[in-house]
PDB file of C-alpha atoms in Angstrom:
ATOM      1  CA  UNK A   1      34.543 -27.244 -68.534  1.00 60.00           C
ATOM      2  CA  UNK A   2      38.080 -26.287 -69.268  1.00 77.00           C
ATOM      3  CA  UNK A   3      39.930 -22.856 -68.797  1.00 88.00           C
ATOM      4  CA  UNK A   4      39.559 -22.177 -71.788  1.00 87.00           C
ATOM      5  CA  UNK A   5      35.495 -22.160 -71.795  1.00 90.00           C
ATOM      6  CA  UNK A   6      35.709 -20.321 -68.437  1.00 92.00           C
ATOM      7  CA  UNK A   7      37.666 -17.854 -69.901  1.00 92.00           C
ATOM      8  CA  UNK A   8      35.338 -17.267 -73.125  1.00 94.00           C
ATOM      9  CA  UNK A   9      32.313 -17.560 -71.208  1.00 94.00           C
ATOM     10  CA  UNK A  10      33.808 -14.785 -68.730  1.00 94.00           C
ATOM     11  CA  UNK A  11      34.502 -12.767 -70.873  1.00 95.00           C
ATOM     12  CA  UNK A  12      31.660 -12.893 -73.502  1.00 96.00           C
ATOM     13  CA  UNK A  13      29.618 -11.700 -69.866  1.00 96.00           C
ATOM     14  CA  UNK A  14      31.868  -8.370 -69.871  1.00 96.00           C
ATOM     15  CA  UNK A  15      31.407  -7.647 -73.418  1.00 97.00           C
ATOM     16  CA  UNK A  16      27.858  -8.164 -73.069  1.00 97.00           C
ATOM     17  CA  UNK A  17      28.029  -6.111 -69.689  1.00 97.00           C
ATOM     18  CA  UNK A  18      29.273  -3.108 -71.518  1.00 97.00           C
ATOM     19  CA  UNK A  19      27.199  -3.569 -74.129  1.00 98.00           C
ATOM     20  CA  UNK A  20      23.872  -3.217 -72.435  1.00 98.00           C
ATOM     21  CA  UNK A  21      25.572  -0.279 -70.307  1.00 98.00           C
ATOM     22  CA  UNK A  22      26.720   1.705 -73.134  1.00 98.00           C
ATOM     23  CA  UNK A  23      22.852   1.050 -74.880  1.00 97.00           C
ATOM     24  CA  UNK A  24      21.309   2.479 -71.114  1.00 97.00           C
ATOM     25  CA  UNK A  25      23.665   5.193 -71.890  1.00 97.00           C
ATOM     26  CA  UNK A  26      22.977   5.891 -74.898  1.00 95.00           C
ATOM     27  CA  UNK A  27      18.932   5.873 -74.746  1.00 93.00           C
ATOM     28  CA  UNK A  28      19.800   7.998 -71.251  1.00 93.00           C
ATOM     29  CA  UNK A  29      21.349  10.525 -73.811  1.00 90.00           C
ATOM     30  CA  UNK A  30      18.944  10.597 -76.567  1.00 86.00           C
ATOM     31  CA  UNK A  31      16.105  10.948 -73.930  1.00 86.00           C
ATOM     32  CA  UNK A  32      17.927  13.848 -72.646  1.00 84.00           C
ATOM     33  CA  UNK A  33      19.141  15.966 -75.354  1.00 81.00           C
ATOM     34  CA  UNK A  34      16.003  15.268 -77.746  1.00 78.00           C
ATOM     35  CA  UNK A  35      14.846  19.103 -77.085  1.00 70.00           C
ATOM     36  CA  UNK A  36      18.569  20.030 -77.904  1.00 67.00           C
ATOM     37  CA  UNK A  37      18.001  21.725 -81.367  1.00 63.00           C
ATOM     38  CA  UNK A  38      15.006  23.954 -80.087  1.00 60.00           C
ATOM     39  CA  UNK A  39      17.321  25.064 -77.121  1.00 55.00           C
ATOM     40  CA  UNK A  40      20.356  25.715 -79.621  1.00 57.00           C
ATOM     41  CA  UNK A  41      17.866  27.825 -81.759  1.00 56.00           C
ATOM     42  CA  UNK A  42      17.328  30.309 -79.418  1.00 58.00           C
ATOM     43  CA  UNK A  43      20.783  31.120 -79.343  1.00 61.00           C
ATOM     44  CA  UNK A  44      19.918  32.005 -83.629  1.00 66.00           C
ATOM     45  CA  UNK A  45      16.249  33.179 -83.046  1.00 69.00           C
ATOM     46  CA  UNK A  46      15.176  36.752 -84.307  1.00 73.00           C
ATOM     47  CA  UNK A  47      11.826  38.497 -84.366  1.00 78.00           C
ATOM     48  CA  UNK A  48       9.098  38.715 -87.336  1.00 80.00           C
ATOM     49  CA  UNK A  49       6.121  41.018 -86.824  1.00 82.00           C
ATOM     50  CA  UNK A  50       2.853  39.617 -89.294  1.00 80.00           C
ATOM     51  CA  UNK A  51      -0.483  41.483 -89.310  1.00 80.00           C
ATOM     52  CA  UNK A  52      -3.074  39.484 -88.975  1.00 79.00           C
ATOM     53  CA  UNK A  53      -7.048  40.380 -89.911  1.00 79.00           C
ATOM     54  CA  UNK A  54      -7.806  37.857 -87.074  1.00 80.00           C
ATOM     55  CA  UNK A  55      -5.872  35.819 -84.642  1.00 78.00           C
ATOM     56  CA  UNK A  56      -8.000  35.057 -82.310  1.00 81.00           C
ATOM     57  CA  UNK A  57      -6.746  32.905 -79.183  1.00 80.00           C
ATOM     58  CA  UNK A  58      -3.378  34.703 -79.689  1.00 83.00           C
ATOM     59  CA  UNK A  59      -1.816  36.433 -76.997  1.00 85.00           C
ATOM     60  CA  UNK A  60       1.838  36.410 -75.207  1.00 88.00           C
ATOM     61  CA  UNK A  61       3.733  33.506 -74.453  1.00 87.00           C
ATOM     62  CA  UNK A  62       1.303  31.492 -76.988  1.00 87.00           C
ATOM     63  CA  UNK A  63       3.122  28.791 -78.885  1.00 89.00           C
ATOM     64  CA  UNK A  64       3.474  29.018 -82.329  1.00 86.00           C
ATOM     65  CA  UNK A  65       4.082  25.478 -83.956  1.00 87.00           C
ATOM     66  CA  UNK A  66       4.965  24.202 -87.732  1.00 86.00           C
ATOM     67  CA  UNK A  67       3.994  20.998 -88.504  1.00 90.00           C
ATOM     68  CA  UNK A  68       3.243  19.973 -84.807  1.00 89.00           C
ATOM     69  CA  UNK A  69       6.350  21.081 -83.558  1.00 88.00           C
ATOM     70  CA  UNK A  70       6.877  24.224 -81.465  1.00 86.00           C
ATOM     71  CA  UNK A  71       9.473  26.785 -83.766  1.00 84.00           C
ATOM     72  CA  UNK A  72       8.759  29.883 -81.044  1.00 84.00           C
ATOM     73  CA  UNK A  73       5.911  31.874 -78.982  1.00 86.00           C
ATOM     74  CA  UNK A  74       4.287  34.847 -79.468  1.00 88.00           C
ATOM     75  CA  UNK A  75       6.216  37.800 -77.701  1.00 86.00           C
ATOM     76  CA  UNK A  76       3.095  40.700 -78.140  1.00 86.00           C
ATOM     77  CA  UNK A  77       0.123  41.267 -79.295  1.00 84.00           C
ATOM     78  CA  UNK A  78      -1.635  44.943 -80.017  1.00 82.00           C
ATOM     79  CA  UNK A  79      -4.283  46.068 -81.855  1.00 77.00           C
ATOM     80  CA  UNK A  80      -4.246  47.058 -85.645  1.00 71.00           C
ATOM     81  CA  UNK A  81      -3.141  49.998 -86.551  1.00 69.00           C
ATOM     82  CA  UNK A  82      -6.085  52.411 -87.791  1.00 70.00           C
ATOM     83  CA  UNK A  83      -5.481  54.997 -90.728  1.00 67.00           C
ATOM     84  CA  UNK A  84      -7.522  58.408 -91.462  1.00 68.00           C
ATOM     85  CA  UNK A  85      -8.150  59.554 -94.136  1.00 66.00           C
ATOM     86  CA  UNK A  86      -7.429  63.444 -94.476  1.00 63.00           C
TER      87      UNK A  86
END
């Protein structure tokens, strides 16, 4: 094999090297962060208050999902709100 082959086949073994690193790193990354946009949310998140005529199972710290993915939690519950008439 000359130098030349050596050299080529050396150096094809780096490149691939950092290659498969940087991929690792990546995936590493992307396993990490994926939870990123729910935890830069919060830092946007306000309150809405709904009446509901039933809810049962609801009560604090319950998660409230969309489409199978969690978009906040319930922070109270109480009970309705009864009018008089007078």
């Amino acid at each position: 094999m000359t130098d030349y082959n050596t050299l080529q086949k050396r150096r094809n073994m780096i490149v691939g090297g950092f290659v498969v690193v940087a991929l690792c790193a990546f995936l590493y990354m992307v396993y990490k962060f994926q939870e990123l946009p729910i935890v830069m949310g919060r830092l946007r998140s306000f309150q809405i208050m709904v009446n509901f005529p039933n809810a049962r199972g609801a009560q604090e710290n319950t998660p409230v999902e969309y489409c199978g993915r969690q978009i906040g939690r319930v922070i109270d519950v109480s009970p309705p709100f009864l009018f008089r008439d007078e």
